[in-house]
Coordinates of C-alpha atoms in Angstrom, one line a residue:
Chain A
X1 CA -1.4 35.9 25.0
X2 CA 0.5 38.1 22.6
X3 CA 3.6 35.8 22.9
X4 CA 1.5 32.8 22.0
X5 CA 0.0 34.6 19.0
X6 CA 3.5 35.5 17.8
X7 CA 4.7 32.0 18.3
X8 CA 1.8 30.6 16.4
X9 CA 2.4 33.1 13.6
X10 CA 6.0 32.1 13.3
X11 CA 5.1 28.5 13.3
X12 CA 2.6 29.2 10.5
X13 CA 5.2 31.0 8.4
X14 CA 7.6 28.1 8.9
X15 CA 5.0 25.6 7.7
X16 CA 4.3 27.8 4.7
X17 CA 8.0 28.0 3.9
X18 CA 8.3 24.2 4.1
X19 CA 5.4 23.7 1.8
X20 CA 6.8 26.4 -0.5
X21 CA 10.1 24.5 -0.5
X22 CA 8.3 21.2 -1.4
X23 CA 6.4 23.0 -4.2
X24 CA 9.7 24.6 -5.4
X25 CA 11.6 21.3 -5.4
X26 CA 9.0 19.8 -7.6
X27 CA 10.5 22.0 -10.4
X28 CA 13.9 20.6 -9.6
X29 CA 12.8 16.9 -9.7
X30 CA 10.5 16.9 -12.6
X31 CA 12.5 16.9 -15.9
X32 CA 14.0 19.9 -17.5
X33 CA 11.7 22.9 -17.7
X34 CA 13.5 24.0 -20.8
X35 CA 12.4 20.8 -22.6
X36 CA 8.8 21.5 -21.7
X37 CA 9.0 25.0 -23.2
X38 CA 11.0 24.8 -26.4
X39 CA 10.3 22.7 -29.4
X40 CA 12.3 19.7 -30.6
X41 CA 14.3 21.8 -33.2
X42 CA 15.6 24.4 -30.6
X43 CA 19.4 24.5 -30.8
X44 CA 21.7 24.0 -27.8
X45 CA 22.6 27.6 -27.9
X46 CA 18.9 28.7 -27.8
X47 CA 18.4 26.4 -24.9
X48 CA 21.3 27.8 -23.0
X49 CA 20.1 31.4 -23.6
X50 CA 16.6 30.6 -22.4
X51 CA 18.2 28.8 -19.3
X52 CA 20.2 31.9 -18.5
X53 CA 17.2 34.3 -19.1
X54 CA 14.9 32.3 -16.8
X55 CA 17.6 32.3 -14.1
X56 CA 17.9 28.5 -14.0
X57 CA 21.7 28.8 -13.7
X58 CA 21.5 30.7 -10.4
X59 CA 22.2 29.0 -7.1
X60 CA 19.3 27.0 -5.6
X61 CA 18.7 29.3 -2.6
X62 CA 18.4 32.4 -4.9
X63 CA 16.0 30.5 -7.1
X64 CA 14.0 29.6 -4.1
X65 CA 13.9 33.2 -2.8
X66 CA 12.7 34.2 -6.3
X67 CA 10.0 31.5 -6.2
X68 CA 8.8 32.6 -2.8
X69 CA 8.8 36.2 -3.9
X70 CA 6.8 35.4 -7.0
X71 CA 4.4 33.1 -5.1
X72 CA 3.7 35.9 -2.6
X73 CA 2.6 38.0 -5.5
X74 CA 0.4 35.2 -6.8
X75 CA 2.7 34.4 -9.7
X76 CA 3.3 30.7 -10.2
X77 CA 4.3 30.8 -13.8
X78 CA 2.7 29.3 -16.9
X79 CA 0.8 25.9 -16.8
X80 CA 2.7 23.4 -19.0
X81 CA -0.6 21.8 -20.1
X82 CA -2.8 24.8 -20.7
X83 CA -0.2 27.4 -21.7
X84 CA -1.9 30.0 -19.6
X85 CA -0.8 31.7 -16.3
X86 CA -1.5 29.4 -13.4
X87 CA -2.9 32.1 -11.2
X88 CA -5.5 33.1 -13.9
X89 CA -6.7 29.5 -14.3
X90 CA -7.0 29.0 -10.5
X91 CA -8.8 32.3 -10.1
X92 CA -11.3 31.2 -12.7
X93 CA -11.9 27.8 -11.1
X94 CA -11.8 28.9 -7.4
X95 CA -15.5 30.2 -7.2
X96 CA -16.8 26.7 -8.2
X97 CA -14.9 25.0 -5.4
X98 CA -15.7 27.7 -2.8
X99 CA -19.4 27.6 -3.7
X100 CA -19.5 23.8 -3.4
X101 CA -17.5 23.9 -0.1
X102 CA -19.8 26.6 1.5
X103 CA -23.0 24.8 0.5
X104 CA -21.7 21.5 1.8
X105 CA -20.5 23.0 5.0
X106 CA -23.9 24.7 5.5
X107 CA -25.7 21.4 4.7
X108 CA -23.4 19.4 7.1
X109 CA -23.8 22.0 9.9
X110 CA -27.6 22.4 9.7
X111 CA -28.4 18.7 9.3
X112 CA -25.6 17.6 11.7
X113 CA -26.8 19.8 14.5
X114 CA -30.5 18.9 13.9
X115 CA -29.9 15.2 13.8
X116 CA -27.4 15.4 16.7
X117 CA -30.0 17.2 18.9
X118 CA -32.7 14.7 17.9
X119 CA -30.7 11.6 18.6
X120 CA -29.5 13.0 21.9
X121 CA -33.1 13.9 23.1
X122 CA -34.7 10.7 21.8
X123 CA -31.8 8.4 22.9
X124 CA -33.4 5.1 22.7
X125 CA -35.9 5.8 19.9
X126 CA -36.1 3.5 16.9
X127 CA -35.4 6.4 14.5
X128 CA -32.4 7.5 16.6
X129 CA -30.9 4.0 16.5
X130 CA -31.5 3.9 12.8
X131 CA -29.8 7.2 12.3
X132 CA -26.8 6.2 14.4
X133 CA -26.4 2.9 12.5
X134 CA -26.6 4.6 9.1
X135 CA -24.1 7.2 10.3
X136 CA -21.6 4.4 11.1
X137 CA -22.0 3.1 7.5
X138 CA -21.6 6.7 6.3
X139 CA -18.2 7.0 8.0
X140 CA -16.9 3.8 6.4
X141 CA -18.1 4.7 2.9
X142 CA -15.4 6.3 0.8
X143 CA -16.5 9.7 -0.6
X144 CA -16.3 8.7 -4.2
X145 CA -18.5 5.6 -3.6
X146 CA -21.2 7.9 -2.0
X147 CA -21.1 10.0 -5.1
X148 CA -21.4 7.1 -7.5
X149 CA -24.3 5.6 -5.5
X150 CA -26.1 9.0 -5.5
X151 CA -25.5 9.4 -9.2
X152 CA -26.8 5.9 -9.9
X153 CA -30.0 6.5 -7.8
X154 CA -30.9 10.1 -8.5
X155 CA -29.3 10.7 -11.9
X156 CA -29.4 7.4 -13.7
X157 CA -32.4 5.5 -12.3
X158 CA -34.7 8.4 -11.1
X159 CA -33.4 11.0 -13.6
X160 CA -34.2 13.8 -11.1
X161 CA -30.9 15.6 -10.9
X162 CA -27.9 16.2 -13.3
X163 CA -24.8 14.0 -12.7
X164 CA -22.0 16.2 -13.8
X165 CA -20.9 19.8 -14.3
X166 CA -22.1 23.0 -12.8
X167 CA -25.2 23.7 -15.0
X168 CA -25.7 27.2 -16.2
X169 CA -23.6 29.8 -14.4
X170 CA -24.1 33.5 -14.1
X171 CA -21.1 35.9 -14.0
X172 CA -21.7 38.4 -11.2
X173 CA -18.3 40.1 -11.2
X174 CA -15.1 40.0 -13.1
X175 CA -13.9 36.8 -11.5
X176 CA -16.8 35.3 -9.7
X177 CA -19.3 33.0 -11.4
X178 CA -22.2 31.5 -9.5
X179 CA -24.5 28.6 -10.2
X180 CA -26.9 29.6 -7.5
X181 CA -28.9 32.0 -9.6
X182 CA -30.1 29.5 -12.2
X183 CA -32.4 26.4 -11.8
X184 CA -29.9 24.1 -13.5
X185 CA -27.0 25.5 -11.5
X186 CA -28.9 24.9 -8.2
X187 CA -29.9 21.4 -9.3
X188 CA -26.3 20.5 -10.3
X189 CA -25.1 21.6 -6.8
X190 CA -27.3 19.2 -4.8
X191 CA -25.6 15.8 -5.4
X192 CA -22.0 17.1 -5.1
X193 CA -22.9 19.1 -2.0
X194 CA -24.5 16.1 -0.3
X195 CA -21.5 13.8 -1.3
X196 CA -19.0 16.3 0.1
X197 CA -20.9 17.1 3.2
X198 CA -22.0 13.7 4.3
X199 CA -18.8 12.7 6.2
X200 CA -18.8 16.1 8.0
X201 CA -22.5 15.7 8.7
X202 CA -21.9 12.4 10.6
X203 CA -19.0 13.9 12.4
X204 CA -20.9 17.0 13.6
X205 CA -24.0 14.9 14.4
X206 CA -21.9 12.5 16.6
X207 CA -20.2 15.4 18.3
X208 CA -23.4 17.3 19.0
X209 CA -25.0 14.2 20.3
X210 CA -22.1 13.4 22.7
X211 CA -21.9 17.0 23.9
X212 CA -25.7 17.3 24.4
X213 CA -25.8 14.1 26.4
X214 CA -23.0 15.5 28.5
X215 CA -24.7 18.8 29.1
X216 CA -28.1 17.4 29.8
X217 CA -26.6 15.6 32.8
X218 CA -25.3 18.8 34.4
X219 CA -26.8 20.5 37.4
X220 CA -28.0 23.7 35.7
X221 CA -30.2 21.7 33.4
X222 CA -31.7 19.8 36.4
X223 CA -32.2 23.2 38.0
X224 CA -33.8 24.6 34.9
X225 CA -36.2 21.6 34.9
X226 CA -36.9 22.2 38.6
X227 CA -37.9 25.7 37.9
X228 CA -40.5 24.4 35.5
X229 CA -39.1 25.9 32.3
X230 CA -40.5 24.6 29.1
X231 CA -38.6 21.5 27.7
X232 CA -38.1 23.4 24.4
X233 CA -36.5 26.3 26.1
X234 CA -34.2 24.0 28.2
X235 CA -33.1 22.0 25.2
X236 CA -32.4 24.9 22.8
X237 CA -31.6 27.9 25.0
X238 CA -29.7 26.2 27.8
X239 CA -28.3 22.9 26.5
X240 CA -27.7 23.5 22.8
X241 CA -26.1 26.8 23.3
X242 CA -23.4 25.3 25.5
X243 CA -22.6 22.5 23.0
X244 CA -22.0 24.9 20.1
X245 CA -18.5 26.0 21.0
X246 CA -16.7 22.8 20.2
X247 CA -19.0 22.3 17.2
X248 CA -18.0 25.7 15.7
X249 CA -14.3 24.9 16.3
X250 CA -14.5 21.5 14.6
X251 CA -16.5 22.8 11.7
X252 CA -14.0 25.6 11.2
X253 CA -11.2 23.1 11.1
X254 CA -13.2 20.8 8.9
X255 CA -13.7 23.6 6.3
X256 CA -10.1 23.0 5.1
X257 CA -10.8 19.3 5.0
X258 CA -13.9 20.0 2.9
X259 CA -11.9 22.0 0.4
X260 CA -9.3 19.1 0.3
X261 CA -11.9 16.4 -0.1
X262 CA -13.5 18.5 -2.9
X263 CA -10.8 16.9 -5.1
X264 CA -12.7 13.6 -4.9
X265 CA -16.2 15.0 -5.3
X266 CA -15.1 17.2 -8.2
X267 CA -13.6 14.2 -9.9
X268 CA -16.8 12.1 -9.5
X269 CA -19.1 14.9 -10.7
X270 CA -16.7 16.5 -13.1
X271 CA -17.2 19.7 -11.2
X272 CA -15.0 22.4 -12.8
X273 CA -13.2 23.5 -9.6
X274 CA -9.6 23.7 -8.4
X275 CA -9.6 20.1 -7.1
X276 CA -10.2 18.7 -10.6
X277 CA -7.6 21.0 -11.8
X278 CA -5.1 19.6 -9.3
X279 CA -5.8 15.9 -10.1
X280 CA -5.4 16.6 -13.8
X281 CA -2.2 18.5 -13.0
X282 CA -0.8 15.4 -11.1
X283 CA -1.9 13.1 -13.9
X284 CA -0.1 15.1 -16.6
X285 CA 2.8 16.2 -14.3
X286 CA 1.9 19.9 -14.8
X287 CA 4.4 21.1 -12.2
X288 CA 3.5 24.9 -12.0
X289 CA -0.2 24.0 -11.4
X290 CA 0.7 21.3 -8.8
X291 CA 3.0 23.6 -6.9
X292 CA 0.5 26.5 -7.0
X293 CA -2.3 24.3 -5.7
X294 CA -0.1 22.9 -2.9
X295 CA 0.8 26.4 -1.7
X296 CA -2.8 27.6 -2.0
X297 CA -4.3 24.7 0.0
X298 CA -1.5 25.0 2.6
X299 CA -2.4 28.6 3.0
X300 CA -6.0 27.8 3.5
X301 CA -5.2 25.3 6.2
X302 CA -2.7 27.5 7.9
X303 CA -5.0 30.5 8.0
X304 CA -8.0 28.4 9.2
X305 CA -5.9 26.8 12.0
X306 CA -4.6 30.2 13.0
X307 CA -8.1 31.7 13.1
X308 CA -9.4 28.8 15.2
X309 CA -6.5 29.2 17.6
X310 CA -7.2 32.9 18.0
X311 CA -10.9 32.2 18.4
X312 CA -10.2 29.9 21.3
X313 CA -8.6 32.8 23.2
X314 CA -11.3 35.2 22.3
X315 CA -14.1 32.8 23.2
X316 CA -12.7 31.1 26.3
X317 CA -11.6 33.6 29.0
X318 CA -10.0 30.8 31.1
X319 CA -7.2 30.4 28.5
X320 CA -6.5 34.1 28.7
X321 CA -6.3 34.0 32.5
X322 CA -3.7 31.3 32.7
X323 CA -1.3 32.9 30.4
X324 CA -0.8 36.1 32.4
Chain B
X1 CA 2.7 -11.9 17.9
X2 CA 2.0 -15.4 19.1
X3 CA 5.4 -16.8 18.4
X4 CA 7.0 -14.0 20.3
X5 CA 5.0 -14.9 23.4
X6 CA 5.6 -18.7 23.3
X7 CA 9.3 -18.3 22.8
X8 CA 9.7 -16.6 26.2
X9 CA 7.3 -18.9 28.0
X10 CA 8.2 -20.2 31.4
X11 CA 7.1 -23.7 32.4
X12 CA 4.6 -22.4 35.0
X13 CA 2.7 -20.2 32.6
X14 CA -0.4 -21.9 31.1
X15 CA -0.2 -22.9 27.4
X16 CA -1.0 -20.3 24.7
X17 CA -4.1 -22.1 23.7
X18 CA -5.4 -22.1 27.3
X19 CA -4.6 -18.4 27.6
X20 CA -6.5 -17.6 24.4
X21 CA -9.5 -19.5 25.7
X22 CA -9.4 -17.7 29.1
X23 CA -8.8 -14.3 27.7
X24 CA -11.2 -11.4 28.2
X25 CA -10.8 -10.6 24.6
X26 CA -12.4 -13.8 23.4
X27 CA -15.1 -13.5 26.0
X28 CA -16.0 -10.1 24.7
X29 CA -15.7 -11.2 21.1
X30 CA -18.2 -14.1 21.5
X31 CA -20.8 -11.8 23.0
X32 CA -21.0 -9.4 20.1
X33 CA -22.8 -10.8 17.1
X34 CA -21.9 -7.7 15.0
X35 CA -18.2 -8.2 15.7
X36 CA -18.4 -11.9 14.8
X37 CA -20.1 -11.1 11.5
X38 CA -17.5 -8.4 10.7
X39 CA -14.7 -10.9 11.6
X40 CA -16.1 -13.6 9.4
X41 CA -16.6 -11.2 6.5
X42 CA -13.1 -9.8 6.8
X43 CA -11.6 -13.4 6.9
X44 CA -13.7 -14.4 3.9
X45 CA -12.6 -11.4 1.8
X46 CA -9.0 -11.8 2.8
X47 CA -9.0 -15.5 2.1
X48 CA -10.7 -15.0 -1.3
X49 CA -8.2 -12.4 -2.2
X50 CA -5.2 -14.5 -1.2
X51 CA -6.5 -17.5 -2.9
X52 CA -7.7 -15.6 -6.0
X53 CA -5.4 -17.4 -8.5
X54 CA -6.9 -20.7 -7.5
X55 CA -10.6 -19.9 -6.9
X56 CA -11.3 -17.2 -9.5
X57 CA -13.3 -18.8 -12.3
X58 CA -11.3 -16.7 -14.9
X59 CA -8.0 -15.0 -15.2
X60 CA -9.3 -11.5 -15.9
X61 CA -6.1 -9.8 -17.0
X62 CA -4.9 -12.5 -19.4
X63 CA -6.0 -11.1 -22.8
X64 CA -5.9 -14.5 -24.4
X65 CA -8.7 -15.8 -22.2
X66 CA -11.0 -12.9 -22.9
X67 CA -13.8 -13.1 -25.5
X68 CA -15.1 -9.7 -26.6
X69 CA -18.4 -11.4 -27.4
X70 CA -18.9 -11.8 -23.7
X71 CA -18.8 -8.1 -23.1
X72 CA -21.5 -6.5 -20.9
X73 CA -23.1 -9.8 -19.8
X74 CA -25.5 -8.9 -17.0
X75 CA -25.1 -10.8 -13.7
X76 CA -26.8 -14.2 -13.1
X77 CA -27.7 -14.7 -16.7
X78 CA -26.2 -16.2 -19.9
X79 CA -24.6 -14.2 -22.6
X80 CA -26.9 -13.9 -25.6
X81 CA -24.1 -14.8 -28.1
X82 CA -21.9 -17.2 -26.4
X83 CA -24.2 -18.7 -23.8
X84 CA -21.5 -18.3 -21.1
X85 CA -22.7 -17.3 -17.6
X86 CA -20.9 -15.1 -15.2
X87 CA -22.0 -14.8 -11.6
X88 CA -21.6 -11.0 -11.4
X89 CA -21.6 -10.3 -15.1
X90 CA -18.8 -9.0 -17.3
X91 CA -17.3 -5.6 -18.2
X92 CA -16.9 -4.0 -21.6
X93 CA -14.2 -6.4 -22.7
X94 CA -15.8 -9.6 -21.4
X95 CA -13.9 -9.8 -18.2
X96 CA -15.6 -11.7 -15.4
X97 CA -16.4 -9.1 -12.8
X98 CA -16.3 -11.6 -9.9
X99 CA -12.7 -12.6 -10.8
X100 CA -11.7 -9.0 -11.3
X101 CA -13.0 -8.3 -7.8
X102 CA -11.0 -11.1 -6.3
X103 CA -7.8 -9.9 -8.0
X104 CA -8.7 -6.3 -7.2
X105 CA -9.2 -7.0 -3.5
X106 CA -5.8 -8.8 -3.6
X107 CA -4.1 -5.5 -4.8
X108 CA -6.2 -3.4 -2.3
X109 CA -5.3 -5.6 0.6
X110 CA -1.7 -5.9 -0.4
X111 CA -1.3 -2.2 -0.5
X112 CA -3.4 -1.7 2.6
X113 CA -1.4 -4.2 4.7
X114 CA 2.0 -3.1 3.4
X115 CA 1.1 0.6 4.0
X116 CA 0.0 -0.2 7.6
X117 CA 3.1 -2.2 8.2
X118 CA 5.3 0.6 6.9
X119 CA 3.4 3.3 8.9
X120 CA 3.6 1.2 12.0
X121 CA 7.3 0.5 11.8
X122 CA 8.1 4.2 11.1
X123 CA 5.6 5.5 13.6
X124 CA 6.5 3.1 16.4
X125 CA 10.2 3.6 15.8
X126 CA 10.0 7.4 15.9
X127 CA 7.6 7.3 18.8
X128 CA 9.9 5.1 20.9
X129 CA 12.8 7.3 20.0
X130 CA 11.0 10.6 20.8
X131 CA 9.5 9.3 24.0
X132 CA 12.8 7.7 25.3
X133 CA 15.3 10.4 24.2
X134 CA 13.2 13.5 24.8
X135 CA 14.9 16.8 24.2
X136 CA 15.3 18.2 20.7
X137 CA 14.8 14.8 19.1
X138 CA 11.4 14.7 20.7
X139 CA 10.5 18.3 19.7
X140 CA 11.7 17.8 16.1
X141 CA 9.7 14.6 15.6
X142 CA 6.6 15.9 17.3
X143 CA 6.6 19.2 15.4
X144 CA 6.7 17.4 12.1
X145 CA 3.9 15.2 13.3
X146 CA 1.8 18.2 14.3
X147 CA 2.3 19.9 11.0
X148 CA 1.4 16.7 9.1
X149 CA -1.6 16.1 11.3
X150 CA -3.1 19.5 10.4
X151 CA -3.5 18.3 6.8
X152 CA -5.8 15.5 5.8
X153 CA -4.1 12.2 4.9
X154 CA -5.5 12.2 1.3
X155 CA -3.7 15.5 0.7
X156 CA -0.4 14.3 2.2
X157 CA -0.6 11.1 0.1
X158 CA -1.4 13.0 -3.1
X159 CA 1.5 15.4 -2.4
X160 CA 3.9 12.5 -1.9
X161 CA 2.5 10.8 -4.9
X162 CA 3.0 13.9 -7.0
X163 CA 6.6 14.3 -5.9
X164 CA 7.4 10.6 -6.5
X165 CA 5.8 10.9 -9.9
X166 CA 8.2 13.6 -10.7
X167 CA 11.2 11.7 -9.4
X168 CA 10.6 8.4 -11.2
X169 CA 11.2 8.2 -14.9
X170 CA 8.0 7.8 -16.9
X171 CA 8.8 4.3 -18.3
X172 CA 9.2 2.8 -14.8
X173 CA 6.1 4.5 -13.3
X174 CA 3.7 1.7 -13.9
X175 CA 6.0 -0.9 -12.2
X176 CA 6.8 1.4 -9.3
X177 CA 3.2 2.6 -8.8
X178 CA 2.3 0.1 -6.1
X179 CA 5.5 0.9 -4.1
X180 CA 4.9 4.6 -4.5
X181 CA 1.3 4.1 -3.3
X182 CA 2.4 2.1 -0.2
X183 CA 5.0 4.7 0.6
X184 CA 2.5 7.6 0.1
X185 CA -0.2 6.0 2.3
X186 CA 2.3 4.8 4.9
X187 CA 3.9 8.2 5.2
X188 CA 0.5 9.9 5.5
X189 CA -0.5 7.7 8.5
X190 CA 2.5 7.2 10.8
X191 CA 1.7 10.1 13.1
X192 CA -1.0 8.2 15.1
X193 CA 1.4 5.5 16.0
X194 CA 4.2 7.9 16.9
X195 CA 2.0 10.0 19.2
X196 CA 0.5 7.0 21.1
X197 CA 3.8 5.2 21.4
X198 CA 5.6 8.3 22.5
X199 CA 3.2 9.0 25.4
X200 CA 3.2 5.4 26.5
X201 CA 7.0 5.3 26.3
X202 CA 7.3 8.4 28.4
X203 CA 5.1 6.8 31.1
X204 CA 6.9 3.4 30.9
X205 CA 10.5 4.6 30.9
X206 CA 10.2 5.9 34.5
X207 CA 8.9 2.6 35.9
X208 CA 11.1 0.3 38.0
X209 CA 11.6 -2.4 35.5
X210 CA 13.1 0.0 33.0
X211 CA 15.3 1.5 35.7
X212 CA 16.4 -2.0 36.7
X213 CA 17.3 -2.8 33.1
X214 CA 19.2 0.4 32.8
X215 CA 21.1 -0.5 36.0
X216 CA 22.2 -3.7 34.4
X217 CA 23.4 -1.5 31.5
X218 CA 21.2 -3.1 29.0
X219 CA 21.6 -1.2 25.7
X220 CA 19.0 1.4 24.9
X221 CA 17.7 -0.3 21.8
X222 CA 17.2 -3.5 23.7
X223 CA 15.3 -1.8 26.5
X224 CA 13.1 -0.1 23.9
X225 CA 12.4 -3.3 21.9
X226 CA 12.3 -6.0 24.5
X227 CA 11.0 -4.1 27.6
X228 CA 9.0 -1.1 26.6
X229 CA 7.6 -2.1 23.2
X230 CA 5.7 -5.2 24.6
X231 CA 3.9 -2.9 27.0
X232 CA 2.5 -0.6 24.4
X233 CA 1.3 -3.2 21.9
X234 CA -2.4 -2.9 22.8
X235 CA -2.9 0.6 21.5
X236 CA -0.7 -0.1 18.4
X237 CA -3.0 -3.0 17.5
X238 CA -6.1 -0.8 17.7
X239 CA -4.5 1.9 15.6
X240 CA -3.3 -0.6 13.1
X241 CA -6.8 -2.2 12.7
X242 CA -8.5 1.2 12.1
X243 CA -5.5 2.2 10.0
X244 CA -6.1 -0.8 7.8
X245 CA -9.6 0.4 7.0
X246 CA -8.3 3.9 6.4
X247 CA -5.5 2.7 4.2
X248 CA -7.8 0.5 2.1
X249 CA -10.2 3.5 1.6
X250 CA -7.3 5.8 0.8
X251 CA -5.8 3.4 -1.7
X252 CA -9.1 3.0 -3.5
X253 CA -9.7 6.7 -3.5
X254 CA -6.3 7.4 -5.0
X255 CA -6.8 4.6 -7.6
X256 CA -10.3 6.0 -8.3
X257 CA -8.8 9.5 -8.8
X258 CA -6.5 7.8 -11.4
X259 CA -3.3 8.4 -9.6
X260 CA -3.0 5.0 -7.9
X261 CA -2.2 1.6 -9.3
X262 CA -2.0 1.3 -13.2
X263 CA -5.1 0.0 -15.1
X264 CA -3.1 -3.2 -15.9
X265 CA -3.2 -4.2 -12.2
X266 CA -6.6 -2.8 -11.1
X267 CA -7.5 -2.5 -7.4
X268 CA -11.1 -2.2 -6.2
X269 CA -10.8 1.6 -6.6
X270 CA -9.6 1.3 -10.2
X271 CA -12.4 -1.2 -11.0
X272 CA -15.0 1.3 -9.7
X273 CA -13.4 4.1 -11.7
X274 CA -13.5 2.0 -14.9
X275 CA -17.1 0.9 -14.2
X276 CA -18.3 4.4 -13.5
X277 CA -18.3 5.2 -17.2
X278 CA -20.8 2.5 -17.9
X279 CA -23.2 3.5 -15.1
X280 CA -25.1 5.8 -17.4
X281 CA -25.7 3.2 -20.1
X282 CA -27.3 0.9 -17.5
X283 CA -24.3 -1.5 -16.9
X284 CA -24.5 -0.9 -13.1
X285 CA -22.9 -4.2 -12.1
X286 CA -19.4 -3.3 -13.4
X287 CA -19.1 -0.6 -10.7
X288 CA -21.6 -1.5 -8.0
X289 CA -20.2 -5.0 -7.1
X290 CA -16.6 -3.8 -6.6
X291 CA -18.1 -0.8 -4.7
X292 CA -20.1 -3.2 -2.4
X293 CA -17.0 -5.3 -1.8
X294 CA -15.0 -2.2 -0.8
X295 CA -17.9 -1.1 1.5
X296 CA -18.2 -4.4 3.2
X297 CA -14.4 -4.7 3.7
X298 CA -14.0 -1.2 5.0
X299 CA -17.0 -1.4 7.3
X300 CA -16.0 -4.8 8.7
X301 CA -12.5 -3.8 9.5
X302 CA -13.7 -0.5 11.0
X303 CA -16.2 -2.3 13.3
X304 CA -13.4 -4.8 14.3
X305 CA -11.2 -1.8 15.2
X306 CA -13.9 -0.1 17.2
X307 CA -14.6 -3.3 19.1
X308 CA -10.9 -3.9 19.8
X309 CA -10.5 -0.3 21.0
X310 CA -13.3 -0.8 23.5
X311 CA -12.3 -4.3 24.5
X312 CA -8.7 -3.4 25.2
X313 CA -9.6 -0.3 27.1
X314 CA -10.0 -1.3 30.8
X315 CA -11.8 2.0 31.6
X316 CA -14.8 1.1 29.4
X317 CA -15.2 -2.4 30.9

């Protein structure tokens, strides 16, 4: 098991280095960084001095090592567009994205499990069939279209909820701002959270339903019924419990996807998070910002994948046994 | 795929038409009303998009034919100044929304089909290579595939798009945008093909007919393309159909995010993005109609893919 962990760790480091190299080569491809920093009137000599001072004349491998070293310390340079350190801008925007992602994941998980159990227990019910059909449409509907439809219905026609921004936020520590403590902040969160969580909701619901149907057919459920246990206890204590392992795994893996898909939701709702930051960085070719986001999101994915892999071993004793 | 099959026909085999009529696929197709409806809708949208220059009532992106007075005409009613009617209304500059959708679907489908073709050629090629050669070639290709699969397609496509944007000089970016988009979507989606083809190839390459071919010293590329490939087309077709829906959604998402096709050649996603600004002032038709078209297209292709997967899978029959 230790060997496997080490192998996975090395693999993760390789992935991070590859992503870092892509992020680094962005700087090489995209124009001349000097042109982006000095004004039109800078002389050739001033340019050459700046070039030397920034270490742009060093060989590529050394520049890459320096990039990795800086990135490991959270230093990604200065944004071309905002003229501020990239790390500061990202730290400022990150709470908005994390808050949105957490609330969406919670929404997807609770509704997904609930609806999944319901559709599994009432298999041929009218409502179950309706939910399954709607979920098929939900899978085909692009995220941004869901957002626009929700805005049109709840913000434009009904005027119940705000359609953009985070509402009023409260600063609870130096770098964490939350919208959860104000009424306008909470109202602003509803539509983006539903938009972002809907796809995961359908996924979790279908998964729970399939797993439940599988488990309900097994002998120990029949035996529990034969013992005359209450239906409720069988469904929730015996059946649901055994379906949750894959659900937790999938949800864990999906957490990274949620953060990635936040790019779309944040654009639709003008949510001031890192996704919106990244899209604007691509649009304006703000290379330091792009590269920092790439490294950050890759790190999130790699860490989540690693945790899920380790959890497998912790949770499932059979995997541990075979590796000895 | 039909020409391939007739070319190698032997006299004893029944005609192609006969074989289509007798096929299980057609039997299953005709018994699923939902699938027939999806198929018809897909064909209608594809035909309308292909024939857009001939059937569109207006040429929406020719500035000379636009009349600003026609701006914001609601659907199904006459404009209050000019008296012109537009089936689905007009946008801020008096463009006919219906024509814009036809031309937009054309771009969306063009990018979708090209991206799928590109991903398919790349994925099938690498899959055949990995499955047939094995060894370090196989490990290298599959490791890359594993890494890519752990990131969502949208992120991979955005990343490629960002890199390409840096490489291409700004003045050529608008012309190149469609090709960059096809490349980005294609590269984000080849893994499925590679994985499926690789595992089928590994199973096929040990069968007698391949051994026989090898015994006759048929060259490797011929064995792969003429002997093994025809036996793995079923799964490829299923992945390609579902991949088309994904590619169309991905293209529209990227265009919606403003990093896809330029506004001078709007796809469905671009139309939705442009229309979103007018949603708040009540001009819902500018964004809702392209949105519905996209939804119907993606849903139909998805349903077709689902059906194809079940119909071609003998285990489920």
